[in-house]
mmCIF file of N, CA and C in Angstrom:
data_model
loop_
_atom_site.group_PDB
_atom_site.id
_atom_site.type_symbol
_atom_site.label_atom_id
_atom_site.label_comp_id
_atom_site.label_asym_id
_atom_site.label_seq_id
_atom_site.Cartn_x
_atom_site.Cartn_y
_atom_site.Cartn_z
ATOM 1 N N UNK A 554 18.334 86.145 106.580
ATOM 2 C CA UNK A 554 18.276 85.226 107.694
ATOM 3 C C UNK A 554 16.802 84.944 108.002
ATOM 4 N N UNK A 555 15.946 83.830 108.409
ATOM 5 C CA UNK A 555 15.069 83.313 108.755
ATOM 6 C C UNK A 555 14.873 83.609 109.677
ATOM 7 N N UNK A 556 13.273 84.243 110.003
ATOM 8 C CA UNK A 556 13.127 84.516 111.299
ATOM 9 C C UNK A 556 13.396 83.931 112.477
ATOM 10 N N UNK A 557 13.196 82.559 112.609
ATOM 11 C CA UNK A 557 13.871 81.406 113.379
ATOM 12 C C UNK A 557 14.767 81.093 114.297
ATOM 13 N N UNK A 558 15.908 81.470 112.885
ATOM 14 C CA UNK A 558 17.222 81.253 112.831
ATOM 15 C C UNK A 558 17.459 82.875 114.001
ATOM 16 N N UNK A 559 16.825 83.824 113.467
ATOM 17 C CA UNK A 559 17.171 84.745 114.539
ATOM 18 C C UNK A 559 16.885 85.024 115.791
ATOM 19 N N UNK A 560 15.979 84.595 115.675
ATOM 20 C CA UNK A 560 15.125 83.951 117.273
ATOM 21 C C UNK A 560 15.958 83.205 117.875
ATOM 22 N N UNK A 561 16.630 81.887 117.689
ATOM 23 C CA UNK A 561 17.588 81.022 118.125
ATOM 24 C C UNK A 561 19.175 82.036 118.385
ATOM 25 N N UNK A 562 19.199 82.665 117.139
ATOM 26 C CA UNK A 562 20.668 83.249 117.646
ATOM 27 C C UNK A 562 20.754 84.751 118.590
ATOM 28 N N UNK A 563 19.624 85.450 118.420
ATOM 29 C CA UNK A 563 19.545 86.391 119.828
ATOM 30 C C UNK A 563 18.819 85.610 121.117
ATOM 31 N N UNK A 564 19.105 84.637 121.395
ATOM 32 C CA UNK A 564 18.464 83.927 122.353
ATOM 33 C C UNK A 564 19.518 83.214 123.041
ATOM 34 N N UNK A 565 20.429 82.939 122.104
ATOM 35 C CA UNK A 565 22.137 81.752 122.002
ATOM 36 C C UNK A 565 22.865 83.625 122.626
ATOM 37 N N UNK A 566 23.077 84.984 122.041
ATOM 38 C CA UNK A 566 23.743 85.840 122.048
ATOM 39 C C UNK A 566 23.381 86.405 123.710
ATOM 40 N N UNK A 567 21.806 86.430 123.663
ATOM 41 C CA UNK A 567 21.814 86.626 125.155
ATOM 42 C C UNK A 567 22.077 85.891 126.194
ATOM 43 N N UNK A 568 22.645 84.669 126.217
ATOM 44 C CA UNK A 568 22.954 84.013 127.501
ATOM 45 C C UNK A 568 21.920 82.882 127.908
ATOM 46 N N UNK A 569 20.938 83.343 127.407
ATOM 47 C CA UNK A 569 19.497 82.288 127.583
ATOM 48 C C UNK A 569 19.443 81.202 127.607
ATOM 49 N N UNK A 570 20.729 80.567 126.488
ATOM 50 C CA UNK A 570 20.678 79.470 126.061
ATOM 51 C C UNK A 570 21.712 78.235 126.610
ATOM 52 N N UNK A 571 21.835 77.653 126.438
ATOM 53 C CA UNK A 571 23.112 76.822 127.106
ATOM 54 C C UNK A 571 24.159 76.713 126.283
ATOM 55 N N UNK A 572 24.036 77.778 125.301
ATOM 56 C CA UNK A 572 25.372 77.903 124.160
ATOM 57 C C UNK A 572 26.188 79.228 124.894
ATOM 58 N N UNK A 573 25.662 79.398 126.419
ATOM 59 C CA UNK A 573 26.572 80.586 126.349
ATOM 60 C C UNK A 573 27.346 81.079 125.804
ATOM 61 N N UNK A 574 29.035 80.837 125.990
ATOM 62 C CA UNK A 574 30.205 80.409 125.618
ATOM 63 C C UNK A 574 30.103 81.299 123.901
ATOM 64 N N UNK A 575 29.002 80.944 123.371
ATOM 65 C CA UNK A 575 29.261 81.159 121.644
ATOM 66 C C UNK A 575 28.457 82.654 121.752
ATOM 67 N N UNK A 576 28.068 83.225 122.610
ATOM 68 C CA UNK A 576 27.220 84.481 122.093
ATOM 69 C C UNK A 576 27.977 85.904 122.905
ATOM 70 N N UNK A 577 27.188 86.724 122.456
ATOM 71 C CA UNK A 577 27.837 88.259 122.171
ATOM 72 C C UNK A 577 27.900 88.745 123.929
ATOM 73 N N UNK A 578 26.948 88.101 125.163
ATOM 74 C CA UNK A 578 27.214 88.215 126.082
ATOM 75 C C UNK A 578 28.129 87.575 126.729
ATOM 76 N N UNK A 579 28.537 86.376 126.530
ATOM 77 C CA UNK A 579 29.910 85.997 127.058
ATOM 78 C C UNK A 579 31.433 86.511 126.810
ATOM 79 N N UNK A 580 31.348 87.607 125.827
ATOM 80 C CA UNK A 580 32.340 88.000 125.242
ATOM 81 C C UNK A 580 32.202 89.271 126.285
ATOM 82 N N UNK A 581 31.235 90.349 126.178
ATOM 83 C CA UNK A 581 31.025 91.532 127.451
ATOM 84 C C UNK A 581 31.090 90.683 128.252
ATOM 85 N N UNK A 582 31.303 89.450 129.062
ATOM 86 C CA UNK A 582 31.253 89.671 130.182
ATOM 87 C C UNK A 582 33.028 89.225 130.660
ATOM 88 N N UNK A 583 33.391 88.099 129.589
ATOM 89 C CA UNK A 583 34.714 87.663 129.522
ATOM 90 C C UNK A 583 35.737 87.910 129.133
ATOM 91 N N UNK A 584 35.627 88.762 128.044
ATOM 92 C CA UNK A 584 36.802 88.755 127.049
ATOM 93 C C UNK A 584 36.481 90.397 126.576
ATOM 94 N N UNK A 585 36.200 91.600 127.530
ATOM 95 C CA UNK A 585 35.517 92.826 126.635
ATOM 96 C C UNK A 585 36.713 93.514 125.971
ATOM 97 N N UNK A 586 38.096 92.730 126.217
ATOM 98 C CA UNK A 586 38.858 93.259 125.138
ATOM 99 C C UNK A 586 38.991 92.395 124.197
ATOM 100 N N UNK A 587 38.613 91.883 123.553
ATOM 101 C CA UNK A 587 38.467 90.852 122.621
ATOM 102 C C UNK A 587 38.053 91.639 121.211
ATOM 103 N N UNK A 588 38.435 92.763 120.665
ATOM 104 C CA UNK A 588 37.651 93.390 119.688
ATOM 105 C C UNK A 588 37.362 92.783 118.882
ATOM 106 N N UNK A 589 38.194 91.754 117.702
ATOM 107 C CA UNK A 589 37.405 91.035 116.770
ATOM 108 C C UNK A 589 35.944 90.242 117.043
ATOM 109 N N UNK A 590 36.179 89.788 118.339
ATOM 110 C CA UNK A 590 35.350 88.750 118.867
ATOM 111 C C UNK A 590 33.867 89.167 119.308
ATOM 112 N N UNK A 591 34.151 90.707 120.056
ATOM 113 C CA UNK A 591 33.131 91.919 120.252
ATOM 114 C C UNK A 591 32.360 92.002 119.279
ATOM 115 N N UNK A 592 33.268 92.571 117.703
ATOM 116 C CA UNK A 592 32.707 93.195 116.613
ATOM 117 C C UNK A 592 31.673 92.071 116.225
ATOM 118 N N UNK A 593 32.127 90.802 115.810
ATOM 119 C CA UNK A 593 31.670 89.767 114.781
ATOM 120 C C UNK A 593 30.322 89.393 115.527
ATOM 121 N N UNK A 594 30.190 89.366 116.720
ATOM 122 C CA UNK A 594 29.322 88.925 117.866
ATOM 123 C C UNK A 594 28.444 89.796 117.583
ATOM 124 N N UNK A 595 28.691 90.877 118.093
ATOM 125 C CA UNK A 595 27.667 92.327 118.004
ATOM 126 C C UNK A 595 27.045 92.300 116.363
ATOM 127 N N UNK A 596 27.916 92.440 115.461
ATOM 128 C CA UNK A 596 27.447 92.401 114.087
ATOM 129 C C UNK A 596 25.812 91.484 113.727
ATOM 130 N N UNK A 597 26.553 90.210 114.152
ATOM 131 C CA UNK A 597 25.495 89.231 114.072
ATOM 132 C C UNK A 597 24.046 89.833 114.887
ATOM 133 N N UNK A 598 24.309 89.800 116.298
ATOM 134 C CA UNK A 598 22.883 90.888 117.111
ATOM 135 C C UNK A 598 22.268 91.618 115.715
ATOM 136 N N UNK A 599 23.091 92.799 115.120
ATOM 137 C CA UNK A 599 22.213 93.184 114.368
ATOM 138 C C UNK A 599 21.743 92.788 113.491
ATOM 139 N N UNK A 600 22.450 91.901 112.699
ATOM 140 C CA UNK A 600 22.082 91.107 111.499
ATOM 141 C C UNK A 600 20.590 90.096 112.130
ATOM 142 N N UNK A 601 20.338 89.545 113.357
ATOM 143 C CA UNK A 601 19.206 89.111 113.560
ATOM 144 C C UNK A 601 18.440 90.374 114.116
ATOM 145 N N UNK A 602 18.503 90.968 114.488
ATOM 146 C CA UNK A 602 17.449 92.549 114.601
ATOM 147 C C UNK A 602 17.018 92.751 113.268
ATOM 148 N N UNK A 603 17.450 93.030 112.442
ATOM 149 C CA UNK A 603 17.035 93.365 110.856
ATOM 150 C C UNK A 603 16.499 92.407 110.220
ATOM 151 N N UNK A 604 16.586 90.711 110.936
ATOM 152 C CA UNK A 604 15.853 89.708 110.326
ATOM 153 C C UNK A 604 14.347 89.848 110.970
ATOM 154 N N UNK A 605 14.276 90.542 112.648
ATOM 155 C CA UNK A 605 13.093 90.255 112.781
ATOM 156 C C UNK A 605 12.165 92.321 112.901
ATOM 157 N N UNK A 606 13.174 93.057 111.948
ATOM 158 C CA UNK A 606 11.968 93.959 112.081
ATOM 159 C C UNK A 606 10.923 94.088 112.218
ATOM 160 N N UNK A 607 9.910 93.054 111.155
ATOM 161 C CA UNK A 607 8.851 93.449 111.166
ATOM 162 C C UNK A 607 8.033 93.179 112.922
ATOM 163 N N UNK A 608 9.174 92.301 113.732
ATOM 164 C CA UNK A 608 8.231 91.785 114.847
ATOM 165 C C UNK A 608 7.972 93.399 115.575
ATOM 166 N N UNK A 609 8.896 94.520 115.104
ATOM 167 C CA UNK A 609 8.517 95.564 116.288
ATOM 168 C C UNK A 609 7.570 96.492 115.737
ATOM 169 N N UNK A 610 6.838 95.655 114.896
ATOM 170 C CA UNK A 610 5.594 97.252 114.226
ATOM 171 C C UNK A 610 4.655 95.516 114.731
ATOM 172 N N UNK A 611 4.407 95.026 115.442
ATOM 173 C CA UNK A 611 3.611 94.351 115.935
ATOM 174 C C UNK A 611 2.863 95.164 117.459
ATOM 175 N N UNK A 612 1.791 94.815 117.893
ATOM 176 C CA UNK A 612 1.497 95.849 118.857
ATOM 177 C C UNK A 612 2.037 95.311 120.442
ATOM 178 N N UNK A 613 2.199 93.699 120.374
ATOM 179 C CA UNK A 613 2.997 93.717 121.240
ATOM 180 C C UNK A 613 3.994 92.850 121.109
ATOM 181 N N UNK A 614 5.334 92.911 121.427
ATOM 182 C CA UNK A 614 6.424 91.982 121.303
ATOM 183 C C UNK A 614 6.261 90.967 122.011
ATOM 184 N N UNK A 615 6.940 89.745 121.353
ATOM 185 C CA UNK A 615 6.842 88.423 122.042
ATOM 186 C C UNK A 615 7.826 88.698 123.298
ATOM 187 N N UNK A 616 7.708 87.763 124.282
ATOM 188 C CA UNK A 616 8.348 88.471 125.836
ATOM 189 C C UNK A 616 9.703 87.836 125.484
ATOM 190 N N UNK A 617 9.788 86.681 124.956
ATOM 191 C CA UNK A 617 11.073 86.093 124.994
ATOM 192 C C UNK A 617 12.073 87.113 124.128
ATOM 193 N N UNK A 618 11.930 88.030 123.064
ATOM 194 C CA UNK A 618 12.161 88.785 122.574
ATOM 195 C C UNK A 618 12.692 89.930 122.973
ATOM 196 N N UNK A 619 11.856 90.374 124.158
ATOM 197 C CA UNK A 619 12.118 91.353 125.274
ATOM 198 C C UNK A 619 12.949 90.872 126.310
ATOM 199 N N UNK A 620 12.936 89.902 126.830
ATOM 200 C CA UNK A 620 14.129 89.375 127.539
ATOM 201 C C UNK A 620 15.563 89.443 127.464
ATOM 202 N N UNK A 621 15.423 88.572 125.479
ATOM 203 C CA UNK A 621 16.636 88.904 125.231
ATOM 204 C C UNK A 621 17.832 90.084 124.579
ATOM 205 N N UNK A 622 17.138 91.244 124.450
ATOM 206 C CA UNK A 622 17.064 93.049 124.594
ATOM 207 C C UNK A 622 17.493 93.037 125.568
ATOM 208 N N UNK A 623 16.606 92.688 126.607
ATOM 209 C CA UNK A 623 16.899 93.643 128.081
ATOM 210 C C UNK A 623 18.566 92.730 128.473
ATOM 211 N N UNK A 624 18.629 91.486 128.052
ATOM 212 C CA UNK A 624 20.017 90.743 128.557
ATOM 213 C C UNK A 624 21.233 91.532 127.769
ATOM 214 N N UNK A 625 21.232 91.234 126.760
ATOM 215 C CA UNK A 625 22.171 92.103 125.659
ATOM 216 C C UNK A 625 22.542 93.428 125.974
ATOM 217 N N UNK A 626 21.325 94.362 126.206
ATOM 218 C CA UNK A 626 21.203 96.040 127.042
ATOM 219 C C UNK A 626 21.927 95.795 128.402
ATOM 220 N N UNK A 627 21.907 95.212 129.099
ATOM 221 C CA UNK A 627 22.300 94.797 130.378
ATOM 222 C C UNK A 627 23.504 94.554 130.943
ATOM 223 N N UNK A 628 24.286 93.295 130.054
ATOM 224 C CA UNK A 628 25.201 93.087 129.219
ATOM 225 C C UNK A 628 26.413 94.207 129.084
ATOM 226 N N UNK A 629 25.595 94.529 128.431
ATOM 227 C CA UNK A 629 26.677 96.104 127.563
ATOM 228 C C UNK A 629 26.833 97.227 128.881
ATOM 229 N N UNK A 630 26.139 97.417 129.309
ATOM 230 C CA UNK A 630 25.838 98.396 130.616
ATOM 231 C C UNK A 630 27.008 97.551 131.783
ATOM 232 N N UNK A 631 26.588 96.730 131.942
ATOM 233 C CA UNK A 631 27.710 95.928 133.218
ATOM 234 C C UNK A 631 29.588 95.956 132.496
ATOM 235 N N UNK A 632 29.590 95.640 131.127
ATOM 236 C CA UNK A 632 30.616 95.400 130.553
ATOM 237 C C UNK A 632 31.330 96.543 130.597
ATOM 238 N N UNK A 633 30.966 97.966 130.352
ATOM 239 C CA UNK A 633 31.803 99.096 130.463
ATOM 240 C C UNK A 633 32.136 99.338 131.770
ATOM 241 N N UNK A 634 31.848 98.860 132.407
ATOM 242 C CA UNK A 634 33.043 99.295 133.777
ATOM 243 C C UNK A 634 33.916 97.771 134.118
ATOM 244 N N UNK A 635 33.580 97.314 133.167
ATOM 245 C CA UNK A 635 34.770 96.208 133.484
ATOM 246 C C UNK A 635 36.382 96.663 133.269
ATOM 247 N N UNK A 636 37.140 96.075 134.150
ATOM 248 C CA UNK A 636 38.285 96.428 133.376
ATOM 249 C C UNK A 636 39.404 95.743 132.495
ATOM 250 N N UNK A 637 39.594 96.424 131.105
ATOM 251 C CA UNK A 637 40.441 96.117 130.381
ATOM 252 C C UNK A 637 39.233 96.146 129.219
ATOM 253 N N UNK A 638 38.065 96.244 129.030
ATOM 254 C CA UNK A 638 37.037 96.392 128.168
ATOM 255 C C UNK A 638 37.378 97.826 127.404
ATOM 256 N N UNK A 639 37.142 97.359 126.083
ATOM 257 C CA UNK A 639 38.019 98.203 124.849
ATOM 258 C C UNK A 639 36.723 99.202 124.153
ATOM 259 N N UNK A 640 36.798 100.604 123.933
ATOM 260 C CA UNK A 640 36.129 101.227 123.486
ATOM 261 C C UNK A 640 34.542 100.860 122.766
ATOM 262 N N UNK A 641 35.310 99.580 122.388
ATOM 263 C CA UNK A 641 33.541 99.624 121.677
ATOM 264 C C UNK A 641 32.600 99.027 122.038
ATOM 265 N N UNK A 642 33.256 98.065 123.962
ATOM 266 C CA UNK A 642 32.068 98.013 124.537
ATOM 267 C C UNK A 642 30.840 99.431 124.417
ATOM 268 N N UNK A 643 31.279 100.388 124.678
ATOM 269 C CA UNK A 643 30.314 101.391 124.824
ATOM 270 C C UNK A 643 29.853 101.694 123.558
ATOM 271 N N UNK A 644 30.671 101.528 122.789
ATOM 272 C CA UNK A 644 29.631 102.050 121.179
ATOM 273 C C UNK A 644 28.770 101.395 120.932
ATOM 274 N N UNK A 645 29.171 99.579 121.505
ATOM 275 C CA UNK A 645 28.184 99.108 120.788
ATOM 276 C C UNK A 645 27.099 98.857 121.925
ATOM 277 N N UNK A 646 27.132 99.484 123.150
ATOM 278 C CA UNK A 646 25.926 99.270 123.737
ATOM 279 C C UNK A 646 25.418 100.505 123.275
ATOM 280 N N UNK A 647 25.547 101.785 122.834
ATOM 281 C CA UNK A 647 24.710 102.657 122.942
ATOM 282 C C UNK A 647 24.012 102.815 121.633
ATOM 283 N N UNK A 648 25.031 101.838 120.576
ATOM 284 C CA UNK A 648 24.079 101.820 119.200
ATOM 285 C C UNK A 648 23.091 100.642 118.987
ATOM 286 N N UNK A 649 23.018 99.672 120.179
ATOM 287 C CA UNK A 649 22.261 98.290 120.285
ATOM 288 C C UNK A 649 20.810 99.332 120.833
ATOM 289 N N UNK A 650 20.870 100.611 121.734
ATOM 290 C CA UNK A 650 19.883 101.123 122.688
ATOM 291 C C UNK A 650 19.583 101.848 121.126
ATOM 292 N N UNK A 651 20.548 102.691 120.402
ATOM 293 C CA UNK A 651 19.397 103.397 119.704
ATOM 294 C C UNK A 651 18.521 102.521 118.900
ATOM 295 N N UNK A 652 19.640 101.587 118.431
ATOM 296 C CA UNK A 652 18.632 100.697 117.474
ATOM 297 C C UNK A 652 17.261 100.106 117.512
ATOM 298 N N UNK A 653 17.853 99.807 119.105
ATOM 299 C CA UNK A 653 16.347 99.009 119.941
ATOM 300 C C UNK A 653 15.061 99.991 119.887
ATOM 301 N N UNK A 654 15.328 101.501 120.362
ATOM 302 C CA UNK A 654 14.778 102.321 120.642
ATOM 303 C C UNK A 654 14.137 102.722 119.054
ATOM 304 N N UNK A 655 14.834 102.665 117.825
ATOM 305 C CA UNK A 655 14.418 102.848 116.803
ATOM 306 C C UNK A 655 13.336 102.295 116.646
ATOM 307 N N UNK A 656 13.844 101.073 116.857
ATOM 308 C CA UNK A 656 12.932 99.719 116.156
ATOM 309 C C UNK A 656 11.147 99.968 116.888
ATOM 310 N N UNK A 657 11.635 99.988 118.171
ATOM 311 C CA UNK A 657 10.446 100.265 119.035
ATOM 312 C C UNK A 657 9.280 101.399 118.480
ATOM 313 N N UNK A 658 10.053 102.521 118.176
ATOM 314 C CA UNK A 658 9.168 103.635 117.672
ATOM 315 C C UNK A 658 9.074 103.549 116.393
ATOM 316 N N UNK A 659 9.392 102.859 115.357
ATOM 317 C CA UNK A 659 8.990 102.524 114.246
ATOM 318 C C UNK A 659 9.456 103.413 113.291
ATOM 319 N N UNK A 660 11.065 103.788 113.666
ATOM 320 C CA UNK A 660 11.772 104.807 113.187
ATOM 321 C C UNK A 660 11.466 104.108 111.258
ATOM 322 N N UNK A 661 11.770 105.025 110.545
ATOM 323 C CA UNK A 661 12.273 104.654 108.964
ATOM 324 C C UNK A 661 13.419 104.069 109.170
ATOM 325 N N UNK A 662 14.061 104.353 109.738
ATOM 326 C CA UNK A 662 15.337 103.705 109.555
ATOM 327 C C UNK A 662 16.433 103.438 110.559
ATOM 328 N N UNK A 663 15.957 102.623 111.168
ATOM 329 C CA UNK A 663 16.040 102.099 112.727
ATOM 330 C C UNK A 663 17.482 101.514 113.040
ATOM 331 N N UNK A 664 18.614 101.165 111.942
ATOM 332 C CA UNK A 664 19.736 100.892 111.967
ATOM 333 C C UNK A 664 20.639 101.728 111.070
ATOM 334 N N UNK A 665 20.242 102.760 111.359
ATOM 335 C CA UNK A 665 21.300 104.097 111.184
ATOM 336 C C UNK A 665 22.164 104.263 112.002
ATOM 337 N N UNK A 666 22.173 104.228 112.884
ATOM 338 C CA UNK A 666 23.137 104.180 114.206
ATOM 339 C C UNK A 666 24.161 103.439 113.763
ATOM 340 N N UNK A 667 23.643 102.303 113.417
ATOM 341 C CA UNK A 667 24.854 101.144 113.276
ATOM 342 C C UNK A 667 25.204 101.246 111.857
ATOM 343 N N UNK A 668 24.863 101.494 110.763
ATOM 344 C CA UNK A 668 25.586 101.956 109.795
ATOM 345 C C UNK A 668 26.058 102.696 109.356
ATOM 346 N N UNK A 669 26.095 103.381 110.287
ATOM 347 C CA UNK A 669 27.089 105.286 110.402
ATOM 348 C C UNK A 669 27.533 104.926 110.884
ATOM 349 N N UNK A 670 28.273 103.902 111.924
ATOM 350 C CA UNK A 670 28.494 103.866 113.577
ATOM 351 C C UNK A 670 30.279 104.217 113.067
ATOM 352 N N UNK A 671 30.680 103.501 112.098
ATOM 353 C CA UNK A 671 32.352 103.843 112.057
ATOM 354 C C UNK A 671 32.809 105.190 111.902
ATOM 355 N N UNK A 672 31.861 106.144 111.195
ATOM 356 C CA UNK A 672 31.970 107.292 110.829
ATOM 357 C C UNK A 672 31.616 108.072 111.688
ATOM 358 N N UNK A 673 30.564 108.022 112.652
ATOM 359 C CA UNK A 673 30.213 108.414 113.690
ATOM 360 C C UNK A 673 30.836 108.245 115.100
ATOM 361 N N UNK A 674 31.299 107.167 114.943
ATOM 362 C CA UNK A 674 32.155 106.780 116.555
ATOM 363 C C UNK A 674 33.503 106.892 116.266
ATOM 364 N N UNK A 675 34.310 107.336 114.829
ATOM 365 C CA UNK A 675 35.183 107.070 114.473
ATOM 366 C C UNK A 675 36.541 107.449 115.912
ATOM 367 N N UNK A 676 36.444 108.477 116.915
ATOM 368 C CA UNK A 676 37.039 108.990 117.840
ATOM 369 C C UNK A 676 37.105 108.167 118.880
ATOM 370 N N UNK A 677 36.018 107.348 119.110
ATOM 371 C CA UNK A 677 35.960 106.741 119.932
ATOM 372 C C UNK A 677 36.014 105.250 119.565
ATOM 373 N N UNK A 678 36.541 104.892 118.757
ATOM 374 C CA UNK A 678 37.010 103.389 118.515
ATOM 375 C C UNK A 678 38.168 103.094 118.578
ATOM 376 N N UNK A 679 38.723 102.106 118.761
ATOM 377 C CA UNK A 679 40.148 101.976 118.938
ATOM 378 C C UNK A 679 40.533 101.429 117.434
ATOM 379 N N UNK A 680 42.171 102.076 117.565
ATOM 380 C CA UNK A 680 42.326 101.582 116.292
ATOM 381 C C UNK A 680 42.651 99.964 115.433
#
């Protein structure tokens, strides 16, 4: 994915944009039992995180960047006490925080979280 392109779609995912409706926060905030809709949404978040690694070994992040983290983080945090919101609101906010948190400290391998996450959350996912 093009850096760009990921810039535009964690920007569309956080709410920022006037595409609400199509991104990964309208789903936590509307539909948090929606699991396909959760997964494919969230997926994408990471799939543009991994497009813009290299921006977090930069010394400082662009703010719009940080905005749309803190919306997504935010997001996920408000969405688990919603009710009727299905297990993996919480998985996937707490593997969006490690990831973030990875990325930040310049882990080796900053989306481990999320590629263990089935094997790792396996108890806590619905089936």
């Amino acid at each position: 994915m093009e850096r760009e392109l990921a810039h535009h779609l964690l920007t569309m995912h956080s709410g920022r944009l006037g595409a609400f409706v199509e991104g990964y926060r309208f789903v936590l905030r509307y539909r948090p039992g929606d699991r396909g809709e959760l997964r494919r949404r969230f997926d994408e978040v990471i799939d543009c995180l991994r497009a813009l690694e290299d921006e977090f070994r930069r010394p400082v992040l662009p703010r719009q960047l940080m905005a749309d983290l803190n919306q997504l983080l935010m997001g996920g945090i408000l969405a688990m006490g919603r009710e009727g919101a299905v297990p993996e609101v919480r998985v996937f906010t707490e593997i969006l925080a490690e990831t973030v948190t990875a990325l930040l400290e310049n882990n080796s391998r900053p989306f481990e979280a999320y590629d263990r996450y089935q094997e790792n959350y396996s108890d806590r996912l619905s089936p």
